[in-house]
Amino acid sequence: MNKKIIALSTAVVIGGSAFFGVMNTSWAQKFSQQFDQSFLKPAVKAAEETAKEEAFRNVKVSDRIVQYIVSGKARVHEGTYNYTVKQSGEVVAEGFGTASMGAPEWGTFTQEVSIPANKLSDDQALTMELFQIDMESGDAVNKTNFELNKESAVSTRKAAKTFRSIKVSDSNVQYTVTGKARVHEGTYNYAVKQDDVVVAEGFGTASMGAPEWGTFTQEVSIPASKLSGDQPLTFELYEIDMESGDAVNKVVYELK
C-alpha cells in the first residue's frame, strides 16, 4: 500500500515538473517574441562601459589650443623680447622669450605661441608683433609685425634692426589629455580621427603598469593642414594585446 502511494506521489511530482517545464518554455518563447534584442542593448552597453573602466578612467580633455612656432634672430637687451598676437585689434595671446644671445650680438630664438581656440574667429587674420621694452621709459620699441596663417607658412623680415629671418610654422591644433590607466607595462596607444581618417596617432606611458592604476598626461598635436572644415574629431585610447596584436579596451572621446 505504501509503495503505491509513493509511486503515485512520484508520478505526480514528475508530471508537475514536466508541466511546469512546458509552461516555462512556452512563456520564454512568448517573451522572446514580445521583446526583440534591442531590449537587451542597454545591458550590453553597460557591460562594455564596465570593461572600459578596467583599463582607463577619469579621462579629461583640455580645451582646444591653436599653436604656432615662430623662429628667427633677435638683437635685444639681455636677449629678452616680448610679443603679442592680435585678431581684429584684440589681444588673443601675449608673452615674452629669450634669445640665445643679447645685444649687440644677434641671438637665435624659437617661440611657441599658444592661443585658446575659443578666443579665435575663423575668418579673421592673426597678426603677431615682436618688440622689446625700453629700459628707461618702459615703452614698447623696435616693433616688427607679421601675419600668422597656414597659407603663408614662412614670413621673412631681413632688414629689421632688431628682429630678422623670422619664420612661422604651419599651425597645429593641440589638446592635453589626462587620466588613469591600468595597462600592460603602463603603455597605451592613441589615435585622433576625423571622418574615420587618422590625423594624429602615437603612444605614451602611465606612471605605473597593470595591475596598478597609473596616471598619465598626453600632449596631442594635430597639423591644421590635416583637418577639414568643422567635422568633429574623436580621440581613441587603447592598449595592444600582447598575444594577438589587436587593439583592446578601446575608449573613444569627442574632441571639441
PDB file of C-alpha atoms in Angstrom:
ATOM      1  CA  MET A   1       0.000   0.000   0.000  1.00  0.00           C
ATOM      2  CA  ASN A   2       2.773   2.381   0.942  1.00  0.00           C
ATOM      3  CA  LYS A   3       4.679   1.566  -2.250  1.00  0.00           C
ATOM      4  CA  LYS A   4       1.635   2.501  -4.368  1.00  0.00           C
ATOM      5  CA  ILE A   5       1.245   5.811  -2.561  1.00  0.00           C
ATOM      6  CA  ILE A   6       4.951   6.565  -3.028  1.00  0.00           C
ATOM      7  CA  ALA A   7       4.784   5.667  -6.724  1.00  0.00           C
ATOM      8  CA  LEU A   8       1.676   7.783  -7.204  1.00  0.00           C
ATOM      9  CA  SER A   9       3.283  10.739  -5.435  1.00  0.00           C
ATOM     10  CA  THR A  10       6.415  10.410  -7.553  1.00  0.00           C
ATOM     11  CA  ALA A  11       4.364  10.372 -10.729  1.00  0.00           C
ATOM     12  CA  VAL A  12       2.509  13.500  -9.649  1.00  0.00           C
ATOM     13  CA  VAL A  13       5.765  15.315  -8.871  1.00  0.00           C
ATOM     14  CA  ILE A  14       7.354  14.296 -12.165  1.00  0.00           C
ATOM     15  CA  GLY A  15       4.212  15.198 -14.060  1.00  0.00           C
ATOM     16  CA  GLY A  16       4.065  18.560 -12.313  1.00  0.00           C
ATOM     17  CA  SER A  17       7.711  19.242 -13.189  1.00  0.00           C
ATOM     18  CA  ALA A  18       7.083  18.379 -16.811  1.00  0.00           C
ATOM     19  CA  PHE A  19       4.021  20.614 -16.869  1.00  0.00           C
ATOM     20  CA  PHE A  20       5.975  23.477 -15.317  1.00  0.00           C
ATOM     21  CA  GLY A  21       8.745  22.923 -17.835  1.00  0.00           C
ATOM     22  CA  VAL A  22       6.263  23.164 -20.703  1.00  0.00           C
ATOM     23  CA  MET A  23       4.763  26.336 -19.227  1.00  0.00           C
ATOM     24  CA  ASN A  24       8.225  27.814 -18.658  1.00  0.00           C
ATOM     25  CA  THR A  25       9.316  27.083 -22.240  1.00  0.00           C
ATOM     26  CA  SER A  26       6.094  28.474 -23.655  1.00  0.00           C
ATOM     27  CA  TRP A  27       6.401  31.646 -21.585  1.00  0.00           C
ATOM     28  CA  ALA A  28      10.016  32.141 -22.683  1.00  0.00           C
ATOM     29  CA  GLN A  29       9.018  31.803 -26.314  1.00  0.00           C
ATOM     30  CA  LYS A  30       6.251  34.358 -25.930  1.00  0.00           C
ATOM     31  CA  PHE A  31       8.646  36.677 -24.070  1.00  0.00           C
ATOM     32  CA  SER A  32      11.242  36.468 -26.816  1.00  0.00           C
ATOM     33  CA  GLN A  33       8.582  37.198 -29.408  1.00  0.00           C
ATOM     34  CA  GLN A  34       7.271  40.171 -27.453  1.00  0.00           C
ATOM     35  CA  PHE A  35      10.697  41.797 -26.936  1.00  0.00           C
ATOM     36  CA  ASP A  36      13.365  41.851 -29.633  1.00  0.00           C
ATOM     37  CA  GLN A  37      17.098  42.004 -28.969  1.00  0.00           C
ATOM     38  CA  SER A  38      17.073  45.779 -28.697  1.00  0.00           C
ATOM     39  CA  PHE A  39      15.613  45.291 -25.245  1.00  0.00           C
ATOM     40  CA  LEU A  40      18.949  43.812 -24.181  1.00  0.00           C
ATOM     41  CA  LYS A  41      21.192  46.505 -25.724  1.00  0.00           C
ATOM     42  CA  PRO A  42      21.367  48.739 -22.632  1.00  0.00           C
ATOM     43  CA  ALA A  43      22.675  45.761 -20.644  1.00  0.00           C
ATOM     44  CA  VAL A  44      25.287  45.019 -23.306  1.00  0.00           C
ATOM     45  CA  LYS A  45      26.319  48.667 -23.378  1.00  0.00           C
ATOM     46  CA  ALA A  46      26.647  48.683 -19.587  1.00  0.00           C
ATOM     47  CA  ALA A  47      28.929  45.647 -19.834  1.00  0.00           C
ATOM     48  CA  GLU A  48      31.112  47.475 -22.379  1.00  0.00           C
ATOM     49  CA  GLU A  49      31.338  50.515 -20.134  1.00  0.00           C
ATOM     50  CA  THR A  50      32.392  48.255 -17.262  1.00  0.00           C
ATOM     51  CA  ALA A  51      35.103  46.741 -19.456  1.00  0.00           C
ATOM     52  CA  LYS A  52      36.395  50.214 -20.333  1.00  0.00           C
ATOM     53  CA  GLU A  53      36.680  51.091 -16.659  1.00  0.00           C
ATOM     54  CA  GLU A  54      39.107  48.199 -16.313  1.00  0.00           C
ATOM     55  CA  ALA A  55      41.756  49.961 -18.418  1.00  0.00           C
ATOM     56  CA  PHE A  56      41.079  53.731 -18.453  1.00  0.00           C
ATOM     57  CA  ARG A  57      39.251  56.057 -16.094  1.00  0.00           C
ATOM     58  CA  ASN A  58      38.934  59.712 -15.050  1.00  0.00           C
ATOM     59  CA  VAL A  59      39.950  60.826 -18.552  1.00  0.00           C
ATOM     60  CA  LYS A  60      39.794  64.592 -19.119  1.00  0.00           C
ATOM     61  CA  VAL A  61      40.472  66.529 -22.322  1.00  0.00           C
ATOM     62  CA  SER A  62      41.564  70.171 -22.312  1.00  0.00           C
ATOM     63  CA  ASP A  63      40.017  72.847 -24.490  1.00  0.00           C
ATOM     64  CA  ARG A  64      41.431  73.196 -27.994  1.00  0.00           C
ATOM     65  CA  ILE A  65      44.620  75.217 -28.385  1.00  0.00           C
ATOM     66  CA  VAL A  66      45.979  76.577 -31.677  1.00  0.00           C
ATOM     67  CA  GLN A  67      49.768  76.736 -31.750  1.00  0.00           C
ATOM     68  CA  TYR A  68      52.353  78.386 -33.973  1.00  0.00           C
ATOM     69  CA  ILE A  69      56.129  78.135 -33.696  1.00  0.00           C
ATOM     70  CA  VAL A  70      57.982  81.329 -34.567  1.00  0.00           C
ATOM     71  CA  SER A  71      61.755  81.325 -35.001  1.00  0.00           C
ATOM     72  CA  GLY A  72      64.347  83.850 -36.086  1.00  0.00           C
ATOM     73  CA  LYS A  73      67.101  86.135 -34.895  1.00  0.00           C
ATOM     74  CA  ALA A  74      66.919  88.957 -32.353  1.00  0.00           C
ATOM     75  CA  ARG A  75      69.329  91.648 -31.210  1.00  0.00           C
ATOM     76  CA  VAL A  76      67.752  92.862 -27.963  1.00  0.00           C
ATOM     77  CA  HIS A  77      68.904  93.899 -24.477  1.00  0.00           C
ATOM     78  CA  GLU A  78      69.867  90.807 -22.462  1.00  0.00           C
ATOM     79  CA  GLY A  79      68.259  88.714 -25.205  1.00  0.00           C
ATOM     80  CA  THR A  80      64.757  89.423 -23.887  1.00  0.00           C
ATOM     81  CA  TYR A  81      61.875  90.158 -26.260  1.00  0.00           C
ATOM     82  CA  ASN A  82      58.097  90.458 -25.909  1.00  0.00           C
ATOM     83  CA  TYR A  83      55.251  89.523 -28.225  1.00  0.00           C
ATOM     84  CA  THR A  84      51.516  89.961 -28.696  1.00  0.00           C
ATOM     85  CA  VAL A  85      49.108  88.244 -31.085  1.00  0.00           C
ATOM     86  CA  LYS A  86      46.029  90.174 -32.191  1.00  0.00           C
ATOM     87  CA  GLN A  87      42.889  89.410 -34.152  1.00  0.00           C
ATOM     88  CA  SER A  88      40.683  92.314 -35.229  1.00  0.00           C
ATOM     89  CA  GLY A  89      42.623  94.545 -32.837  1.00  0.00           C
ATOM     90  CA  GLU A  90      42.002  92.283 -29.823  1.00  0.00           C
ATOM     91  CA  VAL A  91      44.920  90.646 -27.993  1.00  0.00           C
ATOM     92  CA  VAL A  92      44.440  86.860 -28.022  1.00  0.00           C
ATOM     93  CA  ALA A  93      47.906  85.901 -26.757  1.00  0.00           C
ATOM     94  CA  GLU A  94      50.955  87.595 -25.279  1.00  0.00           C
ATOM     95  CA  GLY A  95      54.192  86.778 -23.527  1.00  0.00           C
ATOM     96  CA  PHE A  96      57.972  87.035 -23.706  1.00  0.00           C
ATOM     97  CA  GLY A  97      61.016  84.926 -24.505  1.00  0.00           C
ATOM     98  CA  THR A  98      64.799  84.907 -24.547  1.00  0.00           C
ATOM     99  CA  ALA A  99      67.205  84.706 -27.468  1.00  0.00           C
ATOM    100  CA  SER A 100      70.442  82.744 -27.262  1.00  0.00           C
ATOM    101  CA  MET A 101      72.491  85.944 -27.018  1.00  0.00           C
ATOM    102  CA  GLY A 102      71.889  89.570 -26.020  1.00  0.00           C
ATOM    103  CA  ALA A 103      72.674  92.759 -27.936  1.00  0.00           C
ATOM    104  CA  PRO A 104      74.888  93.817 -29.615  1.00  0.00           C
ATOM    105  CA  GLU A 105      75.087  90.195 -30.840  1.00  0.00           C
ATOM    106  CA  TRP A 106      72.386  88.505 -32.872  1.00  0.00           C
ATOM    107  CA  GLY A 107      70.858  85.652 -30.900  1.00  0.00           C
ATOM    108  CA  THR A 108      68.538  82.950 -32.209  1.00  0.00           C
ATOM    109  CA  PHE A 109      65.115  82.216 -30.749  1.00  0.00           C
ATOM    110  CA  THR A 110      62.247  79.750 -31.078  1.00  0.00           C
ATOM    111  CA  GLN A 111      58.942  80.835 -29.611  1.00  0.00           C
ATOM    112  CA  GLU A 112      55.864  78.651 -29.145  1.00  0.00           C
ATOM    113  CA  VAL A 113      52.688  80.720 -29.378  1.00  0.00           C
ATOM    114  CA  SER A 114      49.560  79.055 -27.981  1.00  0.00           C
ATOM    115  CA  ILE A 115      46.103  80.577 -28.453  1.00  0.00           C
ATOM    116  CA  PRO A 116      42.866  79.212 -26.922  1.00  0.00           C
ATOM    117  CA  ALA A 117      40.594  78.321 -29.843  1.00  0.00           C
ATOM    118  CA  ASN A 118      37.591  79.889 -28.110  1.00  0.00           C
ATOM    119  CA  LYS A 119      39.296  83.278 -28.483  1.00  0.00           C
ATOM    120  CA  LEU A 120      39.589  82.982 -32.253  1.00  0.00           C
ATOM    121  CA  SER A 121      37.310  83.803 -35.142  1.00  0.00           C
ATOM    122  CA  ASP A 122      37.910  81.597 -38.190  1.00  0.00           C
ATOM    123  CA  ASP A 123      37.555  84.310 -40.812  1.00  0.00           C
ATOM    124  CA  GLN A 124      39.869  86.932 -39.275  1.00  0.00           C
ATOM    125  CA  ALA A 125      43.628  87.140 -39.804  1.00  0.00           C
ATOM    126  CA  LEU A 126      46.090  86.869 -36.927  1.00  0.00           C
ATOM    127  CA  THR A 127      48.981  89.317 -36.618  1.00  0.00           C
ATOM    128  CA  MET A 128      51.978  88.903 -34.351  1.00  0.00           C
ATOM    129  CA  GLU A 129      54.091  91.750 -33.041  1.00  0.00           C
ATOM    130  CA  LEU A 130      57.626  91.285 -31.709  1.00  0.00           C
ATOM    131  CA  PHE A 131      59.155  94.131 -29.704  1.00  0.00           C
ATOM    132  CA  GLN A 132      61.429  94.975 -26.839  1.00  0.00           C
ATOM    133  CA  ILE A 133      60.842  97.121 -23.773  1.00  0.00           C
ATOM    134  CA  ASP A 134      62.919 100.281 -23.398  1.00  0.00           C
ATOM    135  CA  MET A 135      64.697 100.099 -20.033  1.00  0.00           C
ATOM    136  CA  GLU A 136      64.303 103.831 -19.302  1.00  0.00           C
ATOM    137  CA  SER A 137      60.770 104.642 -20.477  1.00  0.00           C
ATOM    138  CA  GLY A 138      59.144 101.197 -20.267  1.00  0.00           C
ATOM    139  CA  ASP A 139      57.723 101.718 -23.765  1.00  0.00           C
ATOM    140  CA  ALA A 140      57.497  99.065 -26.475  1.00  0.00           C
ATOM    141  CA  VAL A 141      60.152  99.832 -29.104  1.00  0.00           C
ATOM    142  CA  ASN A 142      61.659  98.265 -32.232  1.00  0.00           C
ATOM    143  CA  LYS A 143      58.414  96.594 -33.249  1.00  0.00           C
ATOM    144  CA  THR A 144      58.161  94.026 -36.027  1.00  0.00           C
ATOM    145  CA  ASN A 145      54.732  92.917 -37.286  1.00  0.00           C
ATOM    146  CA  PHE A 146      53.812  89.941 -39.469  1.00  0.00           C
ATOM    147  CA  GLU A 147      50.814  87.754 -40.176  1.00  0.00           C
ATOM    148  CA  LEU A 148      50.231  84.277 -38.767  1.00  0.00           C
ATOM    149  CA  ASN A 149      48.356  81.979 -41.097  1.00  0.00           C
ATOM    150  CA  LYS A 150      48.618  78.482 -42.516  1.00  0.00           C
ATOM    151  CA  GLU A 151      48.511  79.717 -46.124  1.00  0.00           C
ATOM    152  CA  SER A 152      51.785  81.600 -45.675  1.00  0.00           C
ATOM    153  CA  ALA A 153      53.990  79.179 -43.772  1.00  0.00           C
ATOM    154  CA  VAL A 154      57.135  81.354 -43.859  1.00  0.00           C
ATOM    155  CA  SER A 155      57.395  85.073 -43.204  1.00  0.00           C
ATOM    156  CA  THR A 156      60.786  86.780 -43.547  1.00  0.00           C
ATOM    157  CA  ARG A 157      61.960  90.157 -42.277  1.00  0.00           C
ATOM    158  CA  LYS A 158      65.604  90.524 -43.316  1.00  0.00           C
ATOM    159  CA  ALA A 159      66.097  94.230 -42.977  1.00  0.00           C
ATOM    160  CA  ALA A 160      64.740  94.777 -39.474  1.00  0.00           C
ATOM    161  CA  LYS A 161      67.015  96.491 -36.979  1.00  0.00           C
ATOM    162  CA  THR A 162      66.143  94.248 -34.049  1.00  0.00           C
ATOM    163  CA  PHE A 163      64.439  91.143 -35.489  1.00  0.00           C
ATOM    164  CA  ARG A 164      65.197  89.322 -38.733  1.00  0.00           C
ATOM    165  CA  SER A 165      64.942  85.999 -40.599  1.00  0.00           C
ATOM    166  CA  ILE A 166      61.587  85.273 -38.999  1.00  0.00           C
ATOM    167  CA  LYS A 167      59.886  82.007 -39.920  1.00  0.00           C
ATOM    168  CA  VAL A 168      56.400  80.879 -38.915  1.00  0.00           C
ATOM    169  CA  SER A 169      55.469  77.205 -38.875  1.00  0.00           C
ATOM    170  CA  ASP A 170      52.161  75.809 -40.023  1.00  0.00           C
ATOM    171  CA  SER A 171      49.674  75.935 -37.181  1.00  0.00           C
ATOM    172  CA  ASN A 172      48.909  72.915 -35.008  1.00  0.00           C
ATOM    173  CA  VAL A 173      45.805  72.100 -33.001  1.00  0.00           C
ATOM    174  CA  GLN A 174      46.668  70.872 -29.535  1.00  0.00           C
ATOM    175  CA  TYR A 175      44.910  69.068 -26.712  1.00  0.00           C
ATOM    176  CA  THR A 176      46.115  67.793 -23.352  1.00  0.00           C
ATOM    177  CA  VAL A 177      44.568  64.522 -22.202  1.00  0.00           C
ATOM    178  CA  THR A 178      44.937  63.322 -18.604  1.00  0.00           C
ATOM    179  CA  GLY A 179      43.595  60.365 -16.672  1.00  0.00           C
ATOM    180  CA  LYS A 180      44.380  56.988 -15.175  1.00  0.00           C
ATOM    181  CA  ALA A 181      45.357  53.808 -16.995  1.00  0.00           C
ATOM    182  CA  ARG A 182      45.772  50.185 -15.937  1.00  0.00           C
ATOM    183  CA  VAL A 183      47.584  48.683 -18.907  1.00  0.00           C
ATOM    184  CA  HIS A 184      50.449  46.244 -19.516  1.00  0.00           C
ATOM    185  CA  GLU A 185      53.770  47.865 -18.571  1.00  0.00           C
ATOM    186  CA  GLY A 186      51.896  51.193 -18.421  1.00  0.00           C
ATOM    187  CA  THR A 187      51.922  51.535 -22.228  1.00  0.00           C
ATOM    188  CA  TYR A 188      48.872  52.846 -24.073  1.00  0.00           C
ATOM    189  CA  ASN A 189      48.219  53.935 -27.653  1.00  0.00           C
ATOM    190  CA  TYR A 190      46.064  56.720 -29.052  1.00  0.00           C
ATOM    191  CA  ALA A 191      44.641  57.883 -32.350  1.00  0.00           C
ATOM    192  CA  VAL A 192      42.778  61.037 -33.372  1.00  0.00           C
ATOM    193  CA  LYS A 193      40.294  60.635 -36.225  1.00  0.00           C
ATOM    194  CA  GLN A 194      38.191  62.930 -38.368  1.00  0.00           C
ATOM    195  CA  ASP A 195      35.596  61.179 -40.527  1.00  0.00           C
ATOM    196  CA  ASP A 196      37.381  57.889 -39.739  1.00  0.00           C
ATOM    197  CA  VAL A 197      40.648  59.307 -41.138  1.00  0.00           C
ATOM    198  CA  VAL A 198      43.595  59.206 -38.712  1.00  0.00           C
ATOM    199  CA  VAL A 199      45.036  62.726 -38.350  1.00  0.00           C
ATOM    200  CA  ALA A 200      47.340  62.008 -35.398  1.00  0.00           C
ATOM    201  CA  GLU A 201      48.491  58.923 -33.509  1.00  0.00           C
ATOM    202  CA  GLY A 202      51.099  57.792 -31.030  1.00  0.00           C
ATOM    203  CA  PHE A 203      51.660  56.140 -27.671  1.00  0.00           C
ATOM    204  CA  GLY A 204      52.547  57.045 -24.118  1.00  0.00           C
ATOM    205  CA  THR A 205      53.374  55.572 -20.728  1.00  0.00           C
ATOM    206  CA  ALA A 206      51.451  55.833 -17.472  1.00  0.00           C
ATOM    207  CA  SER A 207      53.261  56.239 -14.174  1.00  0.00           C
ATOM    208  CA  MET A 208      52.603  52.587 -13.269  1.00  0.00           C
ATOM    209  CA  GLY A 209      51.725  49.384 -15.108  1.00  0.00           C
ATOM    210  CA  ALA A 210      48.907  46.903 -14.506  1.00  0.00           C
ATOM    211  CA  PRO A 211      47.587  45.678 -12.121  1.00  0.00           C
ATOM    212  CA  GLU A 212      48.138  49.122 -10.557  1.00  0.00           C
ATOM    213  CA  TRP A 213      46.437  52.290 -11.757  1.00  0.00           C
ATOM    214  CA  GLY A 214      48.977  54.737 -13.172  1.00  0.00           C
ATOM    215  CA  THR A 215      48.399  58.393 -14.076  1.00  0.00           C
ATOM    216  CA  PHE A 216      49.179  59.875 -17.478  1.00  0.00           C
ATOM    217  CA  THR A 217      49.335  63.222 -19.268  1.00  0.00           C
ATOM    218  CA  GLN A 218      49.341  63.112 -23.053  1.00  0.00           C
ATOM    219  CA  GLU A 219      50.002  66.091 -25.303  1.00  0.00           C
ATOM    220  CA  VAL A 220      48.252  65.640 -28.647  1.00  0.00           C
ATOM    221  CA  SER A 221      49.312  67.807 -31.594  1.00  0.00           C
ATOM    222  CA  ILE A 222      47.449  67.779 -34.928  1.00  0.00           C
ATOM    223  CA  PRO A 223      48.714  69.675 -38.003  1.00  0.00           C
ATOM    224  CA  ALA A 224      45.950  72.061 -39.039  1.00  0.00           C
ATOM    225  CA  SER A 225      46.670  71.166 -42.673  1.00  0.00           C
ATOM    226  CA  LYS A 226      45.304  67.659 -41.986  1.00  0.00           C
ATOM    227  CA  LEU A 227      41.961  68.936 -40.715  1.00  0.00           C
ATOM    228  CA  SER A 228      38.958  69.584 -42.908  1.00  0.00           C
ATOM    229  CA  GLY A 229      36.201  72.048 -42.079  1.00  0.00           C
ATOM    230  CA  ASP A 230      34.179  71.703 -38.920  1.00  0.00           C
ATOM    231  CA  GLN A 231      33.956  67.913 -38.898  1.00  0.00           C
ATOM    232  CA  PRO A 232      34.173  66.555 -35.325  1.00  0.00           C
ATOM    233  CA  LEU A 233      37.324  64.909 -34.006  1.00  0.00           C
ATOM    234  CA  THR A 234      37.415  61.745 -31.921  1.00  0.00           C
ATOM    235  CA  PHE A 235      40.195  60.590 -29.608  1.00  0.00           C
ATOM    236  CA  GLU A 236      40.727  56.862 -29.094  1.00  0.00           C
ATOM    237  CA  LEU A 237      42.654  55.363 -26.189  1.00  0.00           C
ATOM    238  CA  TYR A 238      43.501  51.667 -26.238  1.00  0.00           C
ATOM    239  CA  GLU A 239      46.141  49.084 -25.463  1.00  0.00           C
ATOM    240  CA  ILE A 240      47.693  46.415 -27.679  1.00  0.00           C
ATOM    241  CA  ASP A 241      47.062  42.799 -26.757  1.00  0.00           C
ATOM    242  CA  MET A 242      50.465  41.092 -26.409  1.00  0.00           C
ATOM    243  CA  GLU A 243      49.338  37.825 -27.995  1.00  0.00           C
ATOM    244  CA  SER A 244      47.106  38.883 -30.876  1.00  0.00           C
ATOM    245  CA  GLY A 245      48.451  42.373 -31.557  1.00  0.00           C
ATOM    246  CA  ASP A 246      44.866  43.663 -31.616  1.00  0.00           C
ATOM    247  CA  ALA A 247      43.675  46.955 -30.132  1.00  0.00           C
ATOM    248  CA  VAL A 248      41.723  46.147 -26.964  1.00  0.00           C
ATOM    249  CA  ASN A 249      39.969  48.040 -24.153  1.00  0.00           C
ATOM    250  CA  LYS A 250      39.311  50.924 -26.530  1.00  0.00           C
ATOM    251  CA  VAL A 251      37.617  54.089 -25.265  1.00  0.00           C
ATOM    252  CA  VAL A 252      36.506  56.946 -27.531  1.00  0.00           C
ATOM    253  CA  TYR A 253      36.056  60.612 -26.627  1.00  0.00           C
ATOM    254  CA  GLU A 254      34.928  63.588 -28.683  1.00  0.00           C
ATOM    255  CA  LEU A 255      37.370  66.469 -29.042  1.00  0.00           C
ATOM    256  CA  LYS A 256      35.632  69.847 -29.122  1.00  0.00           C
TER     257      LYS A 256
END
